Coordinates of C-alpha atoms and ligand atoms in Angstrom, one line a residue:
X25 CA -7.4 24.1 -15.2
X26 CA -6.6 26.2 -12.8
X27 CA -3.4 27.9 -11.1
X28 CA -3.3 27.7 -7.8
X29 CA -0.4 29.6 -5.2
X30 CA 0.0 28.0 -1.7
X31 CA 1.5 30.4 0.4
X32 CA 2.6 31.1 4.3
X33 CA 3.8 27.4 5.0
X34 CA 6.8 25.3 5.5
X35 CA 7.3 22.6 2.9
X36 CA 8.8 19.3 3.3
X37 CA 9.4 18.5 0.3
X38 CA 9.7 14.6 0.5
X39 CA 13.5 14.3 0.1
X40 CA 14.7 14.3 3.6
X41 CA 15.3 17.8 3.4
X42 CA 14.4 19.5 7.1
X43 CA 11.4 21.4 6.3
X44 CA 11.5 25.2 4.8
X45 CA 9.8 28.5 4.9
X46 CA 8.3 29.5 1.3
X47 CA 5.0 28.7 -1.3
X48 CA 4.5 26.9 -4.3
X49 CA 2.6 27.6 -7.2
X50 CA 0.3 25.0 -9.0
X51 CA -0.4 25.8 -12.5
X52 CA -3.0 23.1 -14.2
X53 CA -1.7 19.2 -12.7
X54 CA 1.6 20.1 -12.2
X55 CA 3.8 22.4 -9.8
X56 CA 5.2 25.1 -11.5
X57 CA 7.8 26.3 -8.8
X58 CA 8.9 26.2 -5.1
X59 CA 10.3 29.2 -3.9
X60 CA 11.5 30.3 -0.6
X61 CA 9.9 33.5 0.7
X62 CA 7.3 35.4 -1.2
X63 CA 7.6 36.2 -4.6
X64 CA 4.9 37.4 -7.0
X65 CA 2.6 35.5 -8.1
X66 CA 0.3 35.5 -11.7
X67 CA -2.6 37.5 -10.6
X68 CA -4.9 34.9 -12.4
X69 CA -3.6 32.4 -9.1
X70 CA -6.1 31.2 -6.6
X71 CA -3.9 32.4 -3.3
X72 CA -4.5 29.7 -0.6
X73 CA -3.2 30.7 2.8
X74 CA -1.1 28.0 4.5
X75 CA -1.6 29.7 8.2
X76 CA 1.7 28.3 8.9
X77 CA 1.0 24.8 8.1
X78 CA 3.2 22.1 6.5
X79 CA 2.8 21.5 3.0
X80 CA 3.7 18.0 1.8
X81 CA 3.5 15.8 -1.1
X82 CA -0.3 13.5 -0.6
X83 CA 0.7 10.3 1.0
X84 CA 1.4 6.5 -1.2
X85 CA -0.1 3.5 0.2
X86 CA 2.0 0.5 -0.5
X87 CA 0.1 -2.0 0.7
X88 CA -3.9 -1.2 -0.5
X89 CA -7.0 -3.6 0.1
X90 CA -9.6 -1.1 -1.5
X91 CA -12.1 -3.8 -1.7
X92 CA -11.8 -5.3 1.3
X93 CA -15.2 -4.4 3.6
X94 CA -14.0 -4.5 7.0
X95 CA -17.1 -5.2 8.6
X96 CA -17.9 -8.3 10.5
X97 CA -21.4 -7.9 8.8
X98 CA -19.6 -7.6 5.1
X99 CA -18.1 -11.3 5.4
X100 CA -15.9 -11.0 1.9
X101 CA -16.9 -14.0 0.6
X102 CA -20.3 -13.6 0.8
X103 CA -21.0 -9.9 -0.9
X104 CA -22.5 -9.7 -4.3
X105 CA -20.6 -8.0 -7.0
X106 CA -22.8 -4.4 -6.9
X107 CA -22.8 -3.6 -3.0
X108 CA -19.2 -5.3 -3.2
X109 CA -18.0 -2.6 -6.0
X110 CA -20.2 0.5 -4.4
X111 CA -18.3 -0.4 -0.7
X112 CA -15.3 -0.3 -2.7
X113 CA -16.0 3.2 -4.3
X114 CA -16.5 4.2 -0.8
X115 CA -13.5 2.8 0.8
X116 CA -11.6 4.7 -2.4
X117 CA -12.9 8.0 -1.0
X118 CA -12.5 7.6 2.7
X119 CA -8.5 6.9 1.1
X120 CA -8.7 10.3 -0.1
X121 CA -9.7 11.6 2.5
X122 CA -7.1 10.2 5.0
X123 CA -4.6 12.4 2.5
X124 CA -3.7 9.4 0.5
X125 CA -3.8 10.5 -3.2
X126 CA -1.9 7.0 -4.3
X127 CA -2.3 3.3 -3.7
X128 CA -0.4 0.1 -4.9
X129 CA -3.2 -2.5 -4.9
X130 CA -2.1 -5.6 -3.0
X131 CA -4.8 -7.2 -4.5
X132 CA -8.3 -7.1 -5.1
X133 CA -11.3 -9.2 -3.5
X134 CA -13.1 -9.9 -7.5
X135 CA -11.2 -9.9 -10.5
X136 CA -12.4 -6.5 -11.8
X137 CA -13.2 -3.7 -8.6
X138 CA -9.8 -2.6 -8.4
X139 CA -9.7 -2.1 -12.6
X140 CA -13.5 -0.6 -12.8
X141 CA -12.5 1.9 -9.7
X142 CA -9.1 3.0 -11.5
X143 CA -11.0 4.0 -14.4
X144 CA -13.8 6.0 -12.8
X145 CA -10.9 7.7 -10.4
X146 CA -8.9 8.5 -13.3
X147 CA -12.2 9.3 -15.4
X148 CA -12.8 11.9 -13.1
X149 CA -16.1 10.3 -11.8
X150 CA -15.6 8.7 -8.2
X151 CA -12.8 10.7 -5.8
X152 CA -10.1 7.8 -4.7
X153 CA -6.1 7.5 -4.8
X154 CA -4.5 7.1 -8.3
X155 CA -4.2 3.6 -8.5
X156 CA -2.6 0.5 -9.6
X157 CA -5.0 -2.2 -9.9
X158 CA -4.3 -6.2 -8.8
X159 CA -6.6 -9.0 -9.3
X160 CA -7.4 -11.3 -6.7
X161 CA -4.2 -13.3 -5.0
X162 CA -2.8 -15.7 -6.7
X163 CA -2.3 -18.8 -4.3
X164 CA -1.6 -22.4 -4.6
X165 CA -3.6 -25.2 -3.0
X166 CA -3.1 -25.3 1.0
X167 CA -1.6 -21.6 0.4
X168 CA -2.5 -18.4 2.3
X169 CA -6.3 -17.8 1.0
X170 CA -7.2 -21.5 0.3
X171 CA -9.7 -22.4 3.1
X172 CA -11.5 -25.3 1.3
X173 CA -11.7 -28.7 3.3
X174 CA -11.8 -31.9 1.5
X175 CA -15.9 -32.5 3.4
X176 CA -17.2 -29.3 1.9
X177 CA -17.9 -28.3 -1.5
X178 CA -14.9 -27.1 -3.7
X179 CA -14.6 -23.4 -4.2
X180 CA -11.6 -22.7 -6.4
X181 CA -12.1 -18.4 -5.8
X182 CA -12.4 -18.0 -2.4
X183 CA -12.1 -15.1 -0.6
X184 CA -9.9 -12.8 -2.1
X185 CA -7.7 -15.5 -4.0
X186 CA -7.6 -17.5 -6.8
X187 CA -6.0 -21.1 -6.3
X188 CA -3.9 -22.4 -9.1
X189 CA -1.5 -25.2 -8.9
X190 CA 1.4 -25.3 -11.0
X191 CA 2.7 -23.3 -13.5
X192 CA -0.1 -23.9 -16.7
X193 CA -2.7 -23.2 -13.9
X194 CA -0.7 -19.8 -12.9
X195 CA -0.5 -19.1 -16.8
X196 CA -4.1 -19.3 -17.2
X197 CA -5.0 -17.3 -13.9
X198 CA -2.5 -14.6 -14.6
X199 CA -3.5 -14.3 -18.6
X200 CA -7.2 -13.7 -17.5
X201 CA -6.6 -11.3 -14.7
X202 CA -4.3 -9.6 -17.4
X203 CA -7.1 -9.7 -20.3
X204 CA -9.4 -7.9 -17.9
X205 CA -6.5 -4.8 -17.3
X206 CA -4.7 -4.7 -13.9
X207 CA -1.6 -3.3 -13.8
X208 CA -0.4 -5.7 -11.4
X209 CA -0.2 -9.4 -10.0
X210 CA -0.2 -10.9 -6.6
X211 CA 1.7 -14.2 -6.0
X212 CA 1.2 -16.1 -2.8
X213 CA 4.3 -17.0 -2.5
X214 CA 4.8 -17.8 1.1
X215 CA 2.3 -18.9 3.7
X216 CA 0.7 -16.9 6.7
X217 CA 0.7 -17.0 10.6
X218 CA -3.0 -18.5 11.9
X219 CA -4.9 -18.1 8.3
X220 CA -3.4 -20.8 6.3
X221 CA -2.6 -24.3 6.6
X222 CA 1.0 -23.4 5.7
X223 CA 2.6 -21.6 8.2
X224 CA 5.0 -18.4 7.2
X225 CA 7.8 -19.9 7.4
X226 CA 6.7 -22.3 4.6
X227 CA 7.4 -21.4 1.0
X228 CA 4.6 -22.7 -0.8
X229 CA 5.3 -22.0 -4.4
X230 CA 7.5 -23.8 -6.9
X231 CA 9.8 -21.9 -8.8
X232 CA 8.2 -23.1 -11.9
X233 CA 4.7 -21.4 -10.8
X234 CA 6.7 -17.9 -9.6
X235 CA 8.6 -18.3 -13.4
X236 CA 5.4 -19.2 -14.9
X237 CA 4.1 -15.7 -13.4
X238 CA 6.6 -13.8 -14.5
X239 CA 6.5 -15.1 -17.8
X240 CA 2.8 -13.8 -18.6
X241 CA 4.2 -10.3 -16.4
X242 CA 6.7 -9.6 -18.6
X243 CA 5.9 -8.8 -22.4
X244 CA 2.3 -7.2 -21.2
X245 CA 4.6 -5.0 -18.9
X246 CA 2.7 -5.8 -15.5
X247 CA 4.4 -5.8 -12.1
X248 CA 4.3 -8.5 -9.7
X249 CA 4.2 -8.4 -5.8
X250 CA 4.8 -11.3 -3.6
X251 CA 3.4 -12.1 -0.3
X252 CA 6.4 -13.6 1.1
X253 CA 7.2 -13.7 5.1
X254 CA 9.6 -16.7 5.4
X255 CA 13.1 -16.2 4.3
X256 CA 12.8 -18.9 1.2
X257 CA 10.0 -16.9 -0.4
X258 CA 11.8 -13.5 -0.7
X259 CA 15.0 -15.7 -1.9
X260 CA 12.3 -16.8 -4.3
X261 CA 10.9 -13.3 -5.2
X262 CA 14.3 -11.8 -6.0
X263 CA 15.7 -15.1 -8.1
X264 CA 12.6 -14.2 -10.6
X265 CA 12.5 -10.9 -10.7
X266 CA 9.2 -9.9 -8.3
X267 CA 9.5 -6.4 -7.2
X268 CA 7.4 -5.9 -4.0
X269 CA 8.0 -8.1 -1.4
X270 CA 5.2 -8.1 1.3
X271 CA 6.1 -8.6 4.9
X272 CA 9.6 -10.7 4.6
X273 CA 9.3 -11.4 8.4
X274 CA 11.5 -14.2 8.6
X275 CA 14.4 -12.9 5.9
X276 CA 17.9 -14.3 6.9
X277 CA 20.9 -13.0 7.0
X278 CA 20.9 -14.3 3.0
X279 CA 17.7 -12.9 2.0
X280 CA 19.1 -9.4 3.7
X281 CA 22.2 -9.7 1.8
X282 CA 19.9 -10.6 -1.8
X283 CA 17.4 -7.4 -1.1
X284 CA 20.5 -5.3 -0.4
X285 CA 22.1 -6.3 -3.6
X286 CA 18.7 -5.6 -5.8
X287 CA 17.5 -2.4 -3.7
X288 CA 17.8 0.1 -6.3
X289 CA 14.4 -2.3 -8.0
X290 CA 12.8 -3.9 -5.1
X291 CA 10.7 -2.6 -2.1
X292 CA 9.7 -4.0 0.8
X293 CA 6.1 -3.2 2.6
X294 CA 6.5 -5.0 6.1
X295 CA 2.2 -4.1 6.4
X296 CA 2.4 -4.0 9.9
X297 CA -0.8 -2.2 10.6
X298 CA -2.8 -5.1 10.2
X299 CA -0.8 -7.7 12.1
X300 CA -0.3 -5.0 15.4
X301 CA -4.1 -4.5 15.5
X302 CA -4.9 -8.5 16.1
X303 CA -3.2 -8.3 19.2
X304 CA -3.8 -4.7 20.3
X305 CA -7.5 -4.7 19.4
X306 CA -8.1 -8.5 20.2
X307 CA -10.4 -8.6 23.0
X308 CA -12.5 -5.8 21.4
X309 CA -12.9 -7.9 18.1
X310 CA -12.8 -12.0 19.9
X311 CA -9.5 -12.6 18.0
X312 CA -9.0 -16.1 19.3
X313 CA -5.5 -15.9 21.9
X314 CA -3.8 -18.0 19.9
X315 CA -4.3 -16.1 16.5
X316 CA -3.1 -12.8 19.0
X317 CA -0.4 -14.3 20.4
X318 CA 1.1 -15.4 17.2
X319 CA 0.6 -12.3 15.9
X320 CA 2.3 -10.5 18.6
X321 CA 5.3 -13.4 18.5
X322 CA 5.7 -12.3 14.6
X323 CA 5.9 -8.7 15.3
X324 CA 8.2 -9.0 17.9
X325 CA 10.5 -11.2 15.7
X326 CA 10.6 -8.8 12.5
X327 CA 11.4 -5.6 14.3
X328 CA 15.2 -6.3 14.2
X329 CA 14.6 -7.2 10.9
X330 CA 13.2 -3.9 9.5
X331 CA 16.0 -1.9 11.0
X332 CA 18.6 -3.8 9.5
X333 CA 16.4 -3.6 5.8
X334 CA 16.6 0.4 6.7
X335 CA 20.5 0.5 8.0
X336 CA 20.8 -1.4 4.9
X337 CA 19.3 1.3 2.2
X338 CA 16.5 -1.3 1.4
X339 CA 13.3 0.8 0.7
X340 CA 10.8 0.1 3.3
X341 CA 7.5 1.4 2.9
X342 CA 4.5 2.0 5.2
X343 CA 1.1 0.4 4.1
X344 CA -0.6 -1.6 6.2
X345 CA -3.1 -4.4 4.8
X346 CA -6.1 -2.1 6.4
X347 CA -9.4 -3.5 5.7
X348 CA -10.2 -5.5 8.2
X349 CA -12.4 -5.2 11.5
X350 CA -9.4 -4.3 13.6
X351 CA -7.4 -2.4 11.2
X352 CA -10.1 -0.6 9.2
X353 CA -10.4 1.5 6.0
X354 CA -9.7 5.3 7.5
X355 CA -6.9 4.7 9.9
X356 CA -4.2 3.9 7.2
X357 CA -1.6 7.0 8.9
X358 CA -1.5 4.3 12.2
X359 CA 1.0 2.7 10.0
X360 CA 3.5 5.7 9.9
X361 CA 3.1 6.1 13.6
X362 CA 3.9 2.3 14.0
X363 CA 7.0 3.1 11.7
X364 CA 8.5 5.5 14.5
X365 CA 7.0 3.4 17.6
X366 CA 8.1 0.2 16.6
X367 CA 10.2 -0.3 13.8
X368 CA 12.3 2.4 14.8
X369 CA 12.3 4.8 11.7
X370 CA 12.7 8.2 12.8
X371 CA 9.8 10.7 11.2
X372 CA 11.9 11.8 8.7
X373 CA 12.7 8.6 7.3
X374 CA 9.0 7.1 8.0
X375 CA 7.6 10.3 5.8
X376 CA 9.9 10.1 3.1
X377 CA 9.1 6.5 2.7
X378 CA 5.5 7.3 2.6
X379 CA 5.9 10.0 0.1
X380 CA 9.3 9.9 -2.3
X381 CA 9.6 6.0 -2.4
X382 CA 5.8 5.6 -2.4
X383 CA 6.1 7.7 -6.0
X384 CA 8.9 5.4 -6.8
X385 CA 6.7 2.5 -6.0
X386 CA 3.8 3.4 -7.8
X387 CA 6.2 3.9 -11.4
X388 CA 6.5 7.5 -11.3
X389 CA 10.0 8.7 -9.7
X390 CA 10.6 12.3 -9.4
X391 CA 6.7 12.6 -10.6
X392 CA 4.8 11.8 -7.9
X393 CA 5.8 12.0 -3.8
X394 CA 7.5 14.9 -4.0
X395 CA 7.3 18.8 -4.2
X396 CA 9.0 20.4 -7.0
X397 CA 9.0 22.2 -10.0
X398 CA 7.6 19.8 -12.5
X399 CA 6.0 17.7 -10.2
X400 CA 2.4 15.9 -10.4
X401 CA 0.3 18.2 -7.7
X402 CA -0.5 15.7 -5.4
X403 CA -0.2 17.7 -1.6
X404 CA -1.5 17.7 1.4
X405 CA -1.8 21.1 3.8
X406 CA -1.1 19.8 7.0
X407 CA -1.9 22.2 10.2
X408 CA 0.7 21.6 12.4
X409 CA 4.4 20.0 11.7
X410 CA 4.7 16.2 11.3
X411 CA 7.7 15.6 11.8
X412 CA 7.4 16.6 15.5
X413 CA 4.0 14.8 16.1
X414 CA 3.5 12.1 13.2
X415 CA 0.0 11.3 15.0
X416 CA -0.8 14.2 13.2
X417 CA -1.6 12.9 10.2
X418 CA -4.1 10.5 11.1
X419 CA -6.4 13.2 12.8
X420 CA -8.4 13.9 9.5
X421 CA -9.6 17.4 11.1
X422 CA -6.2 18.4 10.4
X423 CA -5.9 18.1 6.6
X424 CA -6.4 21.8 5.7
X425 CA -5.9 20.7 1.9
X426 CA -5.7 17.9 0.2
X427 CA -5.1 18.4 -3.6
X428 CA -4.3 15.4 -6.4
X429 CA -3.5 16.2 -10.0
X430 CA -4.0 19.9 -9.3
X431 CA -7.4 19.7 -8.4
X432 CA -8.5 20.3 -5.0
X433 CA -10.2 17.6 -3.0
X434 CA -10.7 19.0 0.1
X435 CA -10.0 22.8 1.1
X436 CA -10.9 23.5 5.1
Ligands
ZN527 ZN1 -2.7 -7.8 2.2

């Protein structure tokens, strides 16, 4: 593989530390140093000429739907498996493209697209973020995902769930989507504003089925996210050892006090994106006004919330559930800029969440999310300076460079 030097930008190197003059070298997957100024460089090195530009490690999604089609016209439960897998493939690039070289699956819409794309992506044969690969949600009967109704013919798989009801049921689910290789499990553990018959302030799981979870987790070593927005569910979550709690909307001053004490092994992905486009784009996409306003309502309710997680050290991380007609695949960097505008993170702290805690998320601390010596070369050349403009980043135009694993994926 290749050596590669990166020279004439300013590097923000993920940590929090203000942004520096200097160039990095690349030798095969890994950085080999990070020096300020010029220094010589092996003469074998490809020199790439920043212009100026930031340098920066590739972005983390926390909260991935890779699968998801977001097209009206792709209604999710109606796609066959091949154009469902080839939109996936698709959806894994555009990913890329948007400077995202990692994703944490928060689930997938079949049992196996999330594991067959990890293994072309990391095969070398389809371009997409390194990933960690879910099954389908796991939800219980009435839970967010379970649309059946008692008149019309029983589907036990709908959407992008699977519903199983108590904890031999979760057992079984689990042990399958584990035979078939994820890396990862998502428990329904709460239910959802508008899309399920339990609201989100309802915990809809029994300890014995979040147990029963973590039981099959465990010995095969795979890690379990929650969807949980009322307070009960994260309460839930962190009694059984989950480790990434979706949304947590509705967390008390209790559930704040329990992710405080377990911070140093939880995150938290609020996934806003998704829930701010259904009442920003809802006239656009018919979004019935009640679905909006609810939407809106929750919003509203969970900024306070978020800045006390962040005053409190709790790692909050941008991903935004995109994959859906008003949130779709390709505008995943709205999320940072929805970090700043309304959850009140400053840039800094929005871009080191997306970058050093999203390599702590995905298992790879100090690895992966960060620029230095040692380093997996995941980075993105960035014309212009993020932290003044964070809109920046979602103008794909403006991704000079993106490299992953020290192989360049785009160079403009
Ligand atoms: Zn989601």
């Amino acid at each position: 593989m290749a050596a590669h030097v990166i020279t004439n930008v300013k590097i923000f190197d993920g940590t929090g530390r203000q942004p520096f003059p200097g160039e990095v070298l690349v030798d095969a997957n890994r950085i080999a140093s990070v020096s300020t100024g010029n220094r010589p460089q092996p003469a074998s090195a490809t020199v790439i000429d920043g212009a100026g530009g930031t340098l920066m490690p590739g972005l983390v999604e926390a909260h991935a739907h890779l699968s998801f089609p977001d097209l009206f016209s792709h209604d999710i439960t109606r796609l066959p498996v091949e154009e469902h897998m080839l939109i996936t493939v698709r959806n894994a690039r555009t990913m890329l493209d948007c400077g995202y070289t990692s994703a944490f699956s928060a689930a997938s819409a079949k049992t196996r697209l999330d594991v067959v794309l990890k293994r072309e992506i990391e095969a070398g044969r389809a371009p997409g973020p390194r990933l960690l690969a879910n099954g389908p949600e796991i939800t219980v009967t009435g839970g967010l995902g379970d649309e059946n109704k008692l008149h019309l013919p029983y589907d036990d798989s709908p959407t992008f769930c699977v519903v199983a009801d108590g904890p031999d049921e979760i057992r079984r689910v689990a042990r399958t989507f584990a035979r078939e290789g994820v890396d990862l499990l998502k428990l329904n553990i709460s239910g959802d504003g508008g899309t399920s018959s339990a609201g989100a302030d309802v915990t809809v799981m029994t300890d014995a089925e979040v147990d029963a979870a973590m039981e099959i987790a465990r010995p095969r070593n795979l890690r379990v996210a929650g969807h949980c927005r009322s307070a009960g569910s994260v309460m839930m979550a962190l009694r059984h050892g989950v480790e990434v709690i979706y949304h947590a909307n509705y967390a008390d001053e209790e559930a704040l006090d329990a992710l405080e004490a377990a911070r140093d092994r939880v995150f938290v992905a609020p996934a806003i994106g998704h829930t701010w486009s259904l009442y920003t784009f809802a006239e656009a996409h018919r979004i019935p006004p009640a679905r909006a306003r609810a939407a809106q309502d929750e919003v509203a309710f969970s900024v306070d919330t978020y800045s006390r997680m962040r005053k409190r050290g709790i790692r909050v991380l941008p991903g935004g559930d995109y994959g859906f007609p008003t949130s779709p695949h390709g505008t995943y960097a709205r999320d940072l800029q929805l970090f700043v505008d309304i959850l009140g993170f400053s840039p800094m702290e929005t871009l080191v969440a997306a970058t050093k805690h999203g390599g702590e998320i995905m298992g790879k601390p100090g690895e992966l999310g960060i620029v230095r010596p040692g380093a997996l070369a995941d980075l993105l050349l960035v014309d212009g300076d993020p932290l003044a403009d964070i809109t920046i980043l979602q103008d794909r135009a403006r991704l000079r460079m993106i490299m992953q694993d020290g192989a360049l994926h785009i160079q403009a």
